[in-house]
Coordinates of C-alpha atoms in Angstrom, one line a residue:
M908 CA -24.6 -12.9 -31.9
G909 CA -21.9 -13.4 -34.5
H910 CA -21.0 -11.5 -37.7
D911 CA -18.3 -11.9 -40.3
N912 CA -16.5 -8.9 -41.9
V913 CA -15.3 -9.7 -45.3
A914 CA -12.9 -7.1 -46.8
G915 CA -13.3 -6.2 -50.4
Q916 CA -10.6 -5.2 -53.0
S917 CA -9.4 -1.6 -53.0
S918 CA -8.8 -0.1 -56.4
T919 CA -5.7 1.8 -57.5
R920 CA -7.7 5.0 -57.4
G921 CA -7.7 5.0 -53.6
V922 CA -11.3 3.9 -53.1
P923 CA -11.8 3.0 -49.4
V924 CA -11.8 -0.7 -48.4
V925 CA -15.4 -1.9 -48.3
V926 CA -16.1 -4.1 -45.2
S927 CA -19.2 -6.3 -45.5
L928 CA -20.9 -7.7 -42.4
Q929 CA -22.9 -10.9 -42.8
S930 CA -25.4 -11.5 -40.0
E931 CA -26.2 -14.9 -38.5
S932 CA -29.8 -13.9 -38.2
H933 CA -30.2 -14.1 -42.0
T934 CA -33.5 -13.6 -43.9
L935 CA -34.7 -17.0 -45.1
D936 CA -35.8 -17.5 -48.7
D937 CA -38.5 -19.9 -49.9
T938 CA -36.1 -22.9 -49.7
G939 CA -35.4 -22.3 -46.0
T940 CA -31.8 -21.1 -46.7
A941 CA -30.4 -17.8 -45.7
A942 CA -30.7 -15.2 -48.4
N943 CA -27.7 -12.8 -48.6
V944 CA -29.5 -9.6 -49.4
P945 CA -27.0 -7.0 -50.7
G946 CA -27.0 -3.6 -49.2
P947 CA -25.9 -0.3 -50.5
T948 CA -22.4 0.9 -49.7
R949 CA -21.6 4.4 -48.3
T950 CA -19.9 5.4 -51.6
E951 CA -23.0 4.2 -53.6
L952 CA -25.5 6.2 -51.5
G953 CA -23.7 9.5 -51.3
A954 CA -24.3 11.9 -48.4
G955 CA -28.0 12.5 -49.0
A956 CA -28.7 8.8 -49.2
V957 CA -26.8 8.3 -45.9
D958 CA -28.9 10.9 -44.2
D959 CA -32.1 9.2 -45.5
V960 CA -30.9 5.9 -44.0
V961 CA -30.1 7.5 -40.7
Q962 CA -33.4 9.3 -40.5
G963 CA -35.4 6.1 -41.2
E964 CA -38.5 5.5 -43.2
E965 CA -40.5 8.2 -41.5
G966 CA -37.8 10.8 -42.0
E967 CA -37.6 11.3 -38.2
D968 CA -34.3 12.4 -36.8
E969 CA -32.6 10.0 -34.4
A970 CA -29.8 11.0 -32.0
G971 CA -26.3 9.9 -33.0
S972 CA -26.1 7.8 -29.8
Q973 CA -28.9 5.6 -31.1
P974 CA -27.3 3.5 -33.9
M975 CA -29.7 1.8 -36.2
E976 CA -30.0 -2.0 -36.0
P977 CA -27.6 -4.0 -38.2
Y978 CA -29.2 -5.7 -41.2
V979 CA -28.0 -8.3 -43.7
G980 CA -25.7 -6.8 -46.3
M981 CA -24.8 -3.7 -44.2
R982 CA -21.4 -2.4 -45.2
F983 CA -18.8 0.0 -43.7
D984 CA -15.9 1.8 -45.2
T985 CA -13.4 0.4 -42.6
L986 CA -13.2 -2.2 -39.9
Q987 CA -12.9 0.5 -37.2
I988 CA -16.2 2.1 -38.3
A989 CA -17.8 -1.4 -38.1
K990 CA -16.4 -1.8 -34.6
D991 CA -17.7 1.6 -33.5
H992 CA -21.2 0.9 -34.9
Y993 CA -21.5 -2.5 -33.2
N994 CA -20.1 -1.1 -29.9
S995 CA -22.7 1.6 -29.9
Y996 CA -25.6 -0.7 -30.9
A997 CA -24.6 -3.3 -28.3
L998 CA -24.3 -0.7 -25.6
R999 CA -27.8 0.5 -26.3
M1000 CA -29.2 -3.0 -26.3
G1001 CA -27.5 -3.9 -23.0
F1002 CA -24.6 -6.2 -23.9
S1003 CA -21.1 -5.9 -25.2
V1004 CA -19.1 -7.3 -28.2
K1005 CA -15.7 -8.8 -28.7
M1006 CA -13.6 -9.7 -31.7
N1007 CA -13.5 -13.5 -32.2
T1008 CA -11.7 -15.4 -35.0
S1009 CA -10.0 -13.7 -37.9
R1010 CA -8.3 -14.7 -41.1
R1011 CA -5.6 -13.0 -43.2
A1012 CA -4.3 -13.5 -46.7
G1013 CA -0.7 -12.3 -46.4
N1014 CA -0.9 -8.9 -44.7
V1015 CA -4.6 -8.3 -45.7
L1016 CA -7.4 -9.0 -43.3
V1017 CA -10.1 -10.9 -45.2
K1018 CA -12.3 -12.0 -42.4
Q1019 CA -13.2 -10.8 -38.9
Q1020 CA -15.9 -12.2 -36.7
F1021 CA -17.7 -10.3 -34.0
C1022 CA -19.5 -12.1 -31.2
C1023 CA -21.1 -11.5 -27.8
N1024 CA -18.6 -11.2 -25.0
K1025 CA -20.3 -14.2 -23.3
Y1026 CA -19.7 -16.5 -26.3
K1027 CA -17.6 -19.5 -25.7
K1028 CA -17.0 -22.8 -27.5
P1029 CA -19.3 -25.6 -26.3
K1030 CA -17.6 -28.2 -24.1
A1031 CA -17.2 -31.7 -25.4
D1032 CA -19.8 -34.1 -24.0
D1033 CA -18.2 -36.3 -21.4
G1034 CA -21.2 -38.5 -20.8
G1035 CA -21.7 -37.0 -17.3
A1036 CA -18.4 -38.6 -16.0
E1037 CA -17.0 -37.0 -12.9
A1038 CA -13.5 -35.6 -13.4
P1039 CA -10.8 -37.0 -11.1
P1040 CA -9.6 -34.6 -8.4
I1041 CA -6.5 -32.8 -9.5
L1042 CA -4.5 -29.9 -8.3
D1043 CA -5.5 -26.7 -10.1
P1044 CA -2.9 -25.9 -12.9
I1045 CA -1.2 -22.6 -13.0
P1046 CA -1.1 -21.3 -16.6
D1047 CA 2.4 -20.8 -18.0
P1048 CA 2.6 -17.2 -19.3
R1049 CA 5.3 -18.3 -21.8
H1050 CA 2.8 -20.5 -23.7
V1051 CA -0.6 -19.2 -24.8
D1052 CA -2.8 -21.0 -27.4
T1053 CA -3.6 -18.7 -30.3
D1054 CA -7.2 -19.8 -30.7
E1055 CA -7.9 -19.5 -27.0
E1056 CA -6.3 -16.1 -26.9
M1057 CA -8.5 -14.9 -29.7
E1058 CA -11.6 -16.2 -28.0
D1059 CA -10.8 -14.8 -24.6
E1060 CA -9.8 -11.3 -25.8
P1061 CA -11.4 -8.6 -23.7
P1062 CA -14.7 -7.2 -25.0
I1063 CA -14.4 -4.3 -27.3
F1064 CA -16.7 -2.3 -25.1
A1065 CA -16.3 -3.6 -21.5
K1066 CA -19.4 -4.0 -19.4
E1067 CA -17.8 -2.0 -16.7
E1068 CA -17.6 1.0 -19.0
A1069 CA -21.2 0.6 -20.0
D1070 CA -22.2 0.6 -16.3
A1071 CA -20.2 3.8 -15.8
R1072 CA -22.0 5.5 -18.6
R1073 CA -25.4 4.5 -17.1
M1074 CA -24.3 5.9 -13.8
M1075 CA -23.4 9.2 -15.6
H1076 CA -26.9 9.4 -16.9
V1077 CA -28.3 8.9 -13.4
M1078 CA -25.9 11.5 -12.0
A1079 CA -26.8 13.9 -14.8
E1080 CA -30.5 13.7 -13.9
F1081 CA -29.6 14.2 -10.2
Y1082 CA -27.5 17.3 -10.9
G1083 CA -29.8 18.6 -13.6
S1084 CA -27.2 18.4 -16.4
E1085 CA -24.2 16.2 -17.3
M1086 CA -22.1 19.3 -17.4
M1087 CA -23.0 20.0 -13.7
V1088 CA -21.7 16.6 -12.5
P1089 CA -18.6 17.4 -10.4
F1090 CA -16.7 14.3 -11.5
G1091 CA -16.0 12.4 -14.7
P1092 CA -16.8 8.9 -16.0
K1093 CA -13.3 7.7 -14.9
A1094 CA -14.0 8.5 -11.3
I1095 CA -17.3 6.6 -11.4
T1096 CA -15.7 3.7 -13.1
N1097 CA -13.1 3.4 -10.4
L1098 CA -15.7 3.7 -7.7
C1099 CA -17.9 1.0 -9.2
T1100 CA -14.8 -1.2 -9.6
S1101 CA -13.9 -0.8 -5.9
F1102 CA -17.5 -1.6 -4.9
R1103 CA -17.5 -4.7 -7.1
R1104 CA -14.1 -5.8 -5.7
D1105 CA -15.3 -5.3 -2.1
D1106 CA -18.5 -7.3 -2.9
T1107 CA -16.4 -10.1 -4.5
K1108 CA -14.0 -10.1 -1.6
E1109 CA -16.8 -10.2 1.0
G1110 CA -18.5 -13.0 -0.8
D1111 CA -15.2 -14.9 -1.0
L1112 CA -14.6 -14.6 2.7
I1113 CA -18.1 -15.6 3.6
E1114 CA -17.6 -18.8 1.4
T1115 CA -14.2 -19.4 3.0
I1116 CA -15.6 -19.3 6.6
A1117 CA -18.5 -21.5 5.5
H1118 CA -16.0 -23.9 4.1
F1119 CA -14.2 -23.9 7.5
K1120 CA -17.4 -24.8 9.2
D1121 CA -18.0 -27.7 6.8
I1122 CA -14.5 -29.0 7.6
Q1123 CA -15.3 -29.0 11.3
K1124 CA -18.1 -31.4 10.6
T1125 CA -15.7 -34.1 9.6
D1126 CA -12.7 -32.8 11.6
P1127 CA -13.9 -31.6 15.0
D1128 CA -10.3 -30.6 16.0
F1129 CA -10.1 -28.2 13.0
F1130 CA -9.3 -24.7 14.3
Y1131 CA -9.8 -21.4 12.7
K1132 CA -9.9 -17.8 13.8
V1133 CA -10.7 -14.5 12.0
K1134 CA -10.0 -11.0 13.0
Y1135 CA -12.2 -8.1 11.8
D1136 CA -11.6 -4.4 11.9
E1137 CA -14.0 -1.7 13.0
E1138 CA -15.7 -1.8 9.7
D1139 CA -16.2 -5.6 9.8
R1140 CA -13.6 -6.2 7.2
V1141 CA -11.3 -9.3 7.6
V1142 CA -7.8 -8.3 8.4
N1143 CA -6.2 -11.6 9.6
I1144 CA -7.1 -15.3 9.2
F1145 CA -5.5 -18.4 10.8
W1146 CA -6.5 -22.0 10.4
V1147 CA -5.0 -25.5 11.2
D1148 CA -6.3 -29.0 10.8
G1149 CA -6.7 -31.5 13.6
L1150 CA -3.9 -33.9 12.6
A1151 CA -1.4 -31.0 12.5
R1152 CA -2.5 -29.8 15.9
K1153 CA -1.9 -33.3 17.4
A1154 CA 1.4 -33.7 15.6
Y1155 CA 2.7 -30.4 16.9
T1156 CA 1.7 -30.8 20.5
E1157 CA 2.9 -34.3 20.8
A1158 CA 6.1 -34.4 18.7
Y1159 CA 6.9 -31.6 16.3
H1160 CA 7.0 -28.4 18.4
D1161 CA 10.8 -28.4 18.6
C1162 CA 11.5 -26.5 15.3
I1163 CA 9.1 -24.3 13.3
L1164 CA 9.6 -22.2 10.2
F1165 CA 7.4 -19.2 9.6
D1166 CA 7.6 -17.2 6.4
T1167 CA 5.6 -14.4 4.9
T1168 CA 7.7 -14.0 1.7
Y1169 CA 6.3 -16.9 -0.3
M1170 CA 3.4 -15.1 -2.1
T1171 CA 0.4 -12.9 -1.6
N1172 CA -3.2 -13.7 -2.6
M1173 CA -5.5 -11.6 -4.9
Y1174 CA -6.2 -9.2 -2.1
N1175 CA -2.4 -8.5 -1.5
M1176 CA -2.6 -10.3 1.8
P1177 CA 0.7 -12.2 2.4
F1178 CA 0.4 -16.0 2.9
A1179 CA 2.2 -17.2 6.0
P1180 CA 2.4 -20.9 6.6
F1181 CA 3.8 -22.5 9.8
I1182 CA 6.1 -25.3 8.6
G1183 CA 7.2 -28.2 10.7
I1184 CA 9.5 -31.2 10.1
N1185 CA 8.1 -34.7 10.5
R1186 CA 9.8 -38.0 11.5
H1187 CA 11.0 -38.5 7.9
G1188 CA 12.7 -35.1 7.8
Q1189 CA 10.0 -33.9 5.5
S1190 CA 8.4 -30.4 5.6
F1191 CA 4.7 -30.2 6.3
M1192 CA 2.3 -27.4 7.3
L1193 CA 1.3 -26.8 10.9
G1194 CA -1.2 -24.1 10.1
C1195 CA -1.5 -21.1 7.8
A1196 CA -2.4 -17.4 8.1
F1197 CA -3.2 -14.4 6.0
V1198 CA -2.2 -11.0 7.3
R1199 CA -3.3 -7.8 5.7
Q1200 CA -0.5 -5.7 7.1
E1201 CA 2.9 -6.9 8.3
L1202 CA 2.9 -5.0 11.6
A1203 CA 3.8 -6.2 15.1
S1204 CA 0.1 -6.0 16.1
S1205 CA -0.8 -8.3 13.2
F1206 CA 1.9 -10.9 14.1
D1207 CA 0.8 -10.6 17.7
W1208 CA -2.6 -11.7 16.7
V1209 CA -1.4 -14.5 14.4
F1210 CA 1.1 -15.9 16.9
G1211 CA -1.6 -15.7 19.6
A1212 CA -4.0 -17.6 17.5
F1213 CA -1.3 -20.2 16.8
L1214 CA -0.6 -20.5 20.5
E1215 CA -4.3 -20.9 21.2
A1216 CA -4.7 -23.7 18.7
M1217 CA -1.6 -25.5 20.0
D1218 CA -2.9 -25.7 23.6
G1219 CA -0.6 -22.9 24.8
K1220 CA 2.6 -24.7 23.8
P1221 CA 5.1 -22.3 22.1
P1222 CA 7.7 -23.6 19.6
D1223 CA 11.1 -24.4 21.0
N1224 CA 13.0 -22.9 18.1
F1225 CA 11.6 -20.6 15.5
I1226 CA 12.9 -19.5 12.1
T1227 CA 11.5 -16.5 10.2
D1228 CA 12.5 -14.1 7.5
Q1229 CA 14.3 -11.0 8.6
D1230 CA 11.6 -8.6 9.8
G1231 CA 11.8 -6.2 12.7
A1232 CA 8.1 -6.3 13.4
M1233 CA 8.1 -10.1 13.5
R1234 CA 11.1 -10.2 15.8
Q1235 CA 9.4 -7.8 18.2
S1236 CA 6.2 -9.9 18.2
I1237 CA 8.1 -13.2 18.8
Q1238 CA 9.8 -11.7 21.8
S1239 CA 6.3 -10.7 23.1
I1240 CA 4.2 -13.8 22.4
F1241 CA 7.0 -16.5 22.5
P1242 CA 9.4 -15.2 25.1
T1243 CA 10.9 -18.6 25.7
T1244 CA 11.4 -19.4 22.1
V1245 CA 14.9 -19.2 20.4
H1246 CA 14.5 -17.2 17.3
R1247 CA 16.8 -17.1 14.3
C1248 CA 16.5 -15.7 10.7
C1249 CA 16.4 -17.8 7.6
R1250 CA 19.8 -17.8 6.0
W1251 CA 18.3 -18.4 2.6
H1252 CA 16.6 -15.1 2.7
I1253 CA 19.6 -13.3 4.0
M1254 CA 21.9 -14.8 1.4
K1255 CA 19.4 -14.0 -1.4
K1256 CA 19.3 -10.4 -0.3
A1257 CA 23.1 -10.3 0.0
Q1258 CA 23.5 -11.6 -3.5
E1259 CA 21.5 -8.7 -4.8
K1260 CA 23.6 -6.2 -2.7
V1261 CA 27.1 -7.5 -3.2
G1262 CA 26.9 -9.5 -6.4
W1263 CA 29.1 -7.1 -8.2
L1264 CA 31.8 -7.4 -5.5
L1265 CA 31.7 -11.2 -5.7
C1266 CA 32.2 -11.1 -9.5
R1267 CA 35.3 -8.8 -9.1
N1268 CA 36.7 -11.1 -6.4
P1269 CA 36.4 -14.8 -7.5
G1270 CA 37.6 -16.3 -4.2
L1271 CA 35.5 -14.2 -1.9
S1272 CA 32.4 -16.3 -2.1
D1273 CA 34.2 -19.5 -1.1
D1274 CA 36.1 -17.8 1.7
F1275 CA 32.9 -16.2 3.0
N1276 CA 31.0 -19.5 3.1
K1277 CA 34.0 -21.2 4.8
C1278 CA 34.0 -18.5 7.4
V1279 CA 30.3 -18.9 8.1
D1280 CA 29.9 -22.7 7.8
F1281 CA 33.1 -23.9 9.5
S1282 CA 33.4 -21.5 12.4
F1283 CA 32.2 -23.7 15.3
T1284 CA 32.6 -21.2 18.0
I1285 CA 31.8 -17.5 18.3
D1286 CA 35.4 -16.6 18.9
E1287 CA 36.5 -18.6 15.9
F1288 CA 34.0 -16.8 13.7
E1289 CA 35.2 -13.4 14.9
Q1290 CA 38.8 -14.3 14.1
N1291 CA 37.9 -15.7 10.7
W1292 CA 35.8 -12.6 9.9
V1293 CA 38.7 -10.3 10.7
G1294 CA 40.9 -12.3 8.5
L1295 CA 38.3 -12.2 5.7
M1296 CA 38.1 -8.4 5.9
M1297 CA 41.9 -8.0 5.8
K1298 CA 42.1 -10.3 2.8
Y1299 CA 39.3 -8.4 0.9
E1300 CA 39.5 -4.8 1.7
A1301 CA 36.7 -4.1 -0.8
M1302 CA 34.3 -5.6 1.7
T1303 CA 34.4 -2.5 3.9
H1304 CA 31.6 0.0 3.6
T1305 CA 29.4 -2.6 1.8
H1306 CA 26.5 -4.8 2.7
F1307 CA 28.9 -7.2 4.3
E1308 CA 29.2 -4.9 7.2
K1309 CA 25.4 -5.0 7.6
L1310 CA 25.6 -8.8 7.6
Y1311 CA 28.1 -8.6 10.4
E1312 CA 25.9 -6.3 12.5
Y1313 CA 23.1 -8.9 12.8
R1314 CA 25.4 -11.9 12.7
S1315 CA 23.8 -13.3 15.9
T1316 CA 20.6 -13.9 14.0
W1317 CA 21.8 -16.1 11.2
V1318 CA 25.4 -17.4 11.6
P1319 CA 25.2 -21.1 12.7
C1320 CA 27.8 -21.0 15.5
Y1321 CA 25.4 -18.8 17.5
F1322 CA 22.8 -21.6 17.4
K1323 CA 25.1 -24.7 17.6
H1324 CA 23.3 -26.1 20.7
R1325 CA 19.8 -25.5 19.4
F1326 CA 17.6 -28.0 17.3
F1327 CA 17.5 -26.7 13.8
P1328 CA 17.7 -30.0 11.9
F1329 CA 19.3 -30.3 8.4
L1330 CA 19.0 -26.6 7.7
Q1331 CA 22.7 -26.0 7.0
S1332 CA 22.1 -25.9 3.3
T1333 CA 19.1 -23.5 3.7
Q1334 CA 17.1 -25.4 1.1
R1335 CA 14.0 -26.1 3.2
S1336 CA 12.5 -22.7 2.8
E1337 CA 13.5 -22.5 -0.9
G1338 CA 12.0 -26.0 -1.5
F1339 CA 8.7 -25.2 0.1
N1340 CA 8.5 -22.0 -1.9
A1341 CA 8.8 -24.1 -5.1
V1342 CA 5.9 -26.3 -3.9
L1343 CA 3.6 -23.4 -3.3
K1344 CA 4.4 -21.8 -6.7
R1345 CA 3.6 -25.1 -8.4
Y1346 CA 0.3 -25.8 -6.6
V1347 CA -1.1 -22.4 -5.7
N1348 CA -2.1 -19.6 -8.0
P1349 CA -1.8 -16.3 -6.1
H1350 CA -4.4 -14.7 -8.3
N1351 CA -7.2 -17.0 -7.3
S1352 CA -9.7 -16.4 -4.5
M1353 CA -9.0 -17.1 -0.8
L1354 CA -11.4 -20.0 -0.9
N1355 CA -9.3 -21.5 -3.7
F1356 CA -6.2 -20.9 -1.7
V1357 CA -7.6 -22.8 1.3
K1358 CA -8.7 -25.7 -0.9
Q1359 CA -5.3 -25.9 -2.5
Y1360 CA -3.7 -25.9 0.9
E1361 CA -5.8 -29.0 1.7
K1362 CA -4.6 -30.7 -1.5
I1363 CA -1.0 -29.9 -0.6
Q1364 CA -1.5 -31.2 2.9
N1365 CA -3.2 -34.4 1.6
H1366 CA -0.3 -34.9 -0.8
I1367 CA 2.2 -34.5 2.0
L1368 CA 0.3 -37.0 4.2
A1369 CA 0.1 -39.4 1.3
K1370 CA 3.9 -39.2 0.9
E1371 CA 4.3 -39.6 4.6
G1372 CA 2.2 -42.8 4.4
C1373 CA 4.5 -44.1 1.6
N1374 CA 7.5 -43.4 3.8
D1375 CA 5.9 -45.2 6.7
Y1376 CA 5.3 -48.2 4.4
R1377 CA 8.9 -48.1 3.2
T1378 CA 10.1 -48.1 6.8
E1379 CA 8.0 -51.1 7.7
H1380 CA 8.2 -53.3 4.7
L1381 CA 11.1 -52.5 2.4
E1382 CA 14.6 -53.8 3.2
I1383 CA 17.7 -52.0 2.1
E1384 CA 21.3 -53.1 2.3
L1385 CA 23.4 -52.0 5.3
W1386 CA 26.7 -50.3 4.7
S1387 CA 28.5 -52.3 7.4
N1388 CA 28.1 -55.0 10.0
F1389 CA 28.6 -52.7 12.9
P1390 CA 25.9 -53.4 15.6
I1391 CA 25.3 -49.6 16.0
E1392 CA 24.3 -49.4 12.3
K1393 CA 21.9 -52.3 12.7
Q1394 CA 20.4 -50.6 15.8
A1395 CA 19.9 -47.4 13.9
Y1396 CA 18.3 -49.3 11.0
K1397 CA 15.8 -50.8 13.3
T1398 CA 15.1 -47.6 15.2
Y1399 CA 14.9 -44.8 12.7
T1400 CA 12.5 -44.2 9.9
R1401 CA 14.0 -45.2 6.6
D1402 CA 14.8 -41.6 5.5
L1403 CA 16.5 -40.9 8.8
Y1404 CA 18.5 -44.1 8.7
R1405 CA 19.8 -43.0 5.3
K1406 CA 21.0 -39.7 6.9
F1407 CA 22.6 -41.7 9.7
R1408 CA 24.3 -44.0 7.2
E1409 CA 25.6 -41.0 5.2
E1410 CA 27.1 -39.8 8.5
F1411 CA 28.4 -43.2 9.5
E1412 CA 30.2 -43.6 6.1
L1413 CA 32.4 -40.6 7.0
I1414 CA 34.1 -42.4 9.9
G1415 CA 36.7 -43.5 7.4
H1416 CA 37.8 -39.9 6.8
Y1417 CA 39.0 -39.6 10.5
N1418 CA 41.6 -41.2 12.7
A1419 CA 40.9 -41.2 16.5
F1420 CA 43.6 -40.4 19.0
Q1421 CA 43.1 -40.4 22.8
V1422 CA 44.5 -37.1 24.1
G1423 CA 43.1 -37.2 27.7
A1424 CA 41.3 -39.4 30.2
D1425 CA 38.0 -39.2 28.2
I1426 CA 39.0 -36.9 25.4
F1427 CA 39.6 -38.0 21.8
E1428 CA 40.9 -35.9 18.9
L1429 CA 39.5 -36.8 15.5
K1430 CA 42.1 -36.0 12.8
S1431 CA 41.0 -35.8 9.2
N1432 CA 43.0 -38.0 6.8
Q1433 CA 41.4 -36.0 3.8
E1434 CA 42.0 -32.5 2.6
F1435 CA 38.4 -31.7 2.9
V1436 CA 35.4 -33.6 4.5
A1437 CA 31.9 -32.7 3.3
K1438 CA 30.0 -30.6 5.9
Y1439 CA 33.1 -30.5 8.3
G1440 CA 35.9 -29.0 6.3
S1441 CA 39.6 -29.8 6.9
R1442 CA 39.8 -29.1 10.6
N1443 CA 40.2 -31.6 13.5
Y1444 CA 37.6 -32.1 16.2
L1445 CA 37.6 -33.0 19.9
A1446 CA 35.1 -35.5 21.3
Q1447 CA 34.4 -36.5 24.9
A1448 CA 33.5 -40.1 25.7
R1449 CA 32.4 -41.0 29.2
V1450 CA 31.6 -44.6 28.6
G1451 CA 30.6 -45.4 32.2
E1452 CA 28.0 -42.6 32.2
G1453 CA 26.9 -43.3 28.6
S1454 CA 27.7 -39.6 27.8
Y1455 CA 29.3 -38.5 24.5
L1456 CA 29.9 -35.0 23.2
C1457 CA 31.5 -33.4 20.2
E1458 CA 32.4 -29.8 19.5
C1459 CA 30.6 -29.9 16.2
C1460 CA 27.3 -30.2 18.1
K1461 CA 25.6 -32.2 15.4
M1462 CA 23.6 -34.1 18.0
D1463 CA 22.2 -30.9 19.4
K1464 CA 21.5 -29.4 16.0
D1465 CA 20.2 -32.3 13.9
G1466 CA 19.2 -34.9 16.5
I1467 CA 21.6 -37.7 15.3
L1468 CA 25.1 -38.6 16.2
C1469 CA 28.0 -37.1 14.2
C1470 CA 30.7 -39.2 12.4
H1471 CA 33.2 -38.1 15.1
I1472 CA 31.4 -39.8 17.9
L1473 CA 30.6 -42.8 15.7
K1474 CA 34.3 -43.1 15.0
V1475 CA 35.0 -43.1 18.7
F1476 CA 32.4 -45.9 19.1
T1477 CA 34.2 -48.1 16.6
H1478 CA 37.6 -47.2 18.1
I1479 CA 36.8 -48.1 21.7
G1480 CA 34.3 -50.8 21.0
V1481 CA 30.9 -49.3 21.9
Y1482 CA 28.2 -51.6 20.4
V1483 CA 25.0 -50.0 21.5
I1484 CA 23.9 -46.4 21.0
P1485 CA 22.4 -45.0 24.3
E1486 CA 18.7 -44.3 24.0
R1487 CA 19.2 -40.6 24.8
Y1488 CA 20.9 -40.3 21.4
L1489 CA 18.1 -41.9 19.5
L1490 CA 15.4 -39.2 19.4
R1491 CA 11.9 -40.6 19.3
R1492 CA 10.9 -37.8 16.9
W1493 CA 12.9 -39.6 14.2
T1494 CA 11.2 -43.0 14.8
P1495 CA 8.0 -44.4 13.4
T1496 CA 6.3 -43.8 16.8
A1497 CA 7.1 -40.1 16.9
V1498 CA 3.4 -39.2 17.5
P1499 CA 2.5 -41.4 20.5
S1500 CA -1.2 -41.2 20.2
A1501 CA -1.3 -42.0 16.5
P1502 CA -3.2 -45.2 15.9
G1503 CA -0.2 -47.0 14.6
T1504 CA 0.9 -47.1 11.0
R1505 CA -1.6 -47.0 8.3
Y1506 CA 0.0 -49.9 6.5
E1507 CA -0.5 -52.7 9.1
Q1508 CA -1.8 -55.3 6.6
P1509 CA 0.7 -57.8 5.2
D1510 CA 2.1 -57.6 1.7
E1511 CA 0.5 -60.9 0.8
M1512 CA -3.1 -60.7 -0.7
P1513 CA -5.7 -62.7 1.2
P1514 CA -6.8 -65.9 -0.5
Q1515 CA -10.4 -64.8 -0.9
S1516 CA -9.3 -61.6 -2.7
K1517 CA -7.1 -63.7 -5.0
K1518 CA -10.1 -65.9 -5.9
Q1519 CA -12.3 -63.0 -6.7
I1520 CA -9.8 -61.4 -9.0
R1521 CA -9.2 -64.7 -10.7
E1522 CA -12.9 -65.2 -11.3
R1523 CA -13.3 -61.6 -12.7
N1524 CA -10.3 -62.2 -15.1
M1525 CA -11.8 -65.5 -16.3
I1526 CA -15.2 -63.8 -17.0
R1527 CA -13.5 -61.0 -18.9
F1528 CA -11.3 -63.4 -20.9
S1529 CA -14.4 -65.4 -21.8
E1530 CA -16.3 -62.3 -23.0
T1531 CA -13.3 -61.1 -25.0
S1532 CA -13.0 -64.6 -26.7
K1533 CA -16.7 -64.4 -27.8
V1534 CA -16.2 -60.9 -29.3
C1535 CA -13.0 -62.0 -31.1
K1536 CA -14.9 -64.8 -33.0
W1537 CA -16.8 -62.1 -35.0
F1538 CA -13.6 -60.7 -36.5

């Protein structure tokens, strides 16, 4: 159904604008073309004529809620009257109307098209070709196409409102009169909307669980678990694929990040991924969960499901956002796990609380970061904090005091002996947040969320495969000729070797001095060394035992040797890194039971394949030559 409203000219005497509606269901003349039959205007008919038209040919009265059927040439005084008439007529006939395209001449509306709310432009014929799999795009609210916006404008009279009105008629019959109904149309509309939302949600969850069962047909180790409440409504969901389960149990259970602050789905259920770190230092997902309420009982269930999926093996070290209920649950379900809060979230909140104070004190931000990042013992941090508070008295009675109260949950020196690799810059959580916002639309269904999770995981696995290939087949130039660098190059994955080389390049910033039987002091010859500041460090080297320690504790935290110990190696002539300092989790064989690398074939193409490609090219060239002769 489509109609065009054409606005006529208004005279200087104040005659109302005449709006003409031209129907697509025109009357055909003898030639088969649509005949535009003019109709009388309201001003031409007068009041009596209008009454005759409303009464019909028989002169029988019709109720005002029964608008007469539009006809060719029908006119209205204003566009709003036309809207109201078509709304009422469409409601009676069981459909709804929306405004489609329009045209203006200056500030004057000269054309307005009405159409059925189900009307859409036909899609272009693609010949039946299957579209390539792509990640679902997320619309940018800053850019909206004008034509599409006009087409997708909500219906003038929404179907939901029509259903509410029908329900009011039913309730009026039940109570005997509409005036006796104890609630209004708005209450019925809200109730119908809630029913519809629950039905949609229930159907979505059923489809999601069915999708999980389909995955298990191709991935028998795929694990999922669903919790229902007393009314059989889903309150928590957890799932993890088979490859992630194996990777966690065999190699990557040493450090896990769990965060519920990324986004929520269309049901306002927070999305909570378990994020691990693979052999390339790359983030990947080790399971995901939806929780309806962020309560200790909810986290108990999620962590219990995670523990069940991972053969009862808890994470060694656990990072979460700052949440009391979550902390309580971790202590209950993962009693042996070392828990710390994500510094990114803490700093983000602190910026909101004390941003005004940082602006008024330009040096405070740098001094604060120096106190946190370069205090390598708890006593040192306490002393530096006191000095910071004395220097900036404005810090008292602010959020800084709150930060100090729970310092043991986020300040690095409290976790210097625990494995939290490459998290000093706090960018891992922020980076994964950007990935989710790019690939996942929080307003989509749960099933869509699950499928997008699969696409992200496949993308990560593909990138991991590319990194494996780079490790095995691509050569890069070494920074030096030291044997320990060549050993690291052959042992580590390519990305971890680069981190090792960045560390190894810093040995030139320190001079080593032996200050005891097996103690060396590393004195900085620079004003400031990246990641280590301007301080000196003590390192212990027991060559006979093959034991090396440094007070910076980088080996404990990141799993690779620091530049201070590497400087001692070059100073005393150590040519081989002991195996205990080359963690297997940073090597290509990090997951022992993995069936080798997926790029075992040589770079050189087999002769038979070369022959087939050459033949195909010759045939194509021959066919092209024949075609070219015709031009």
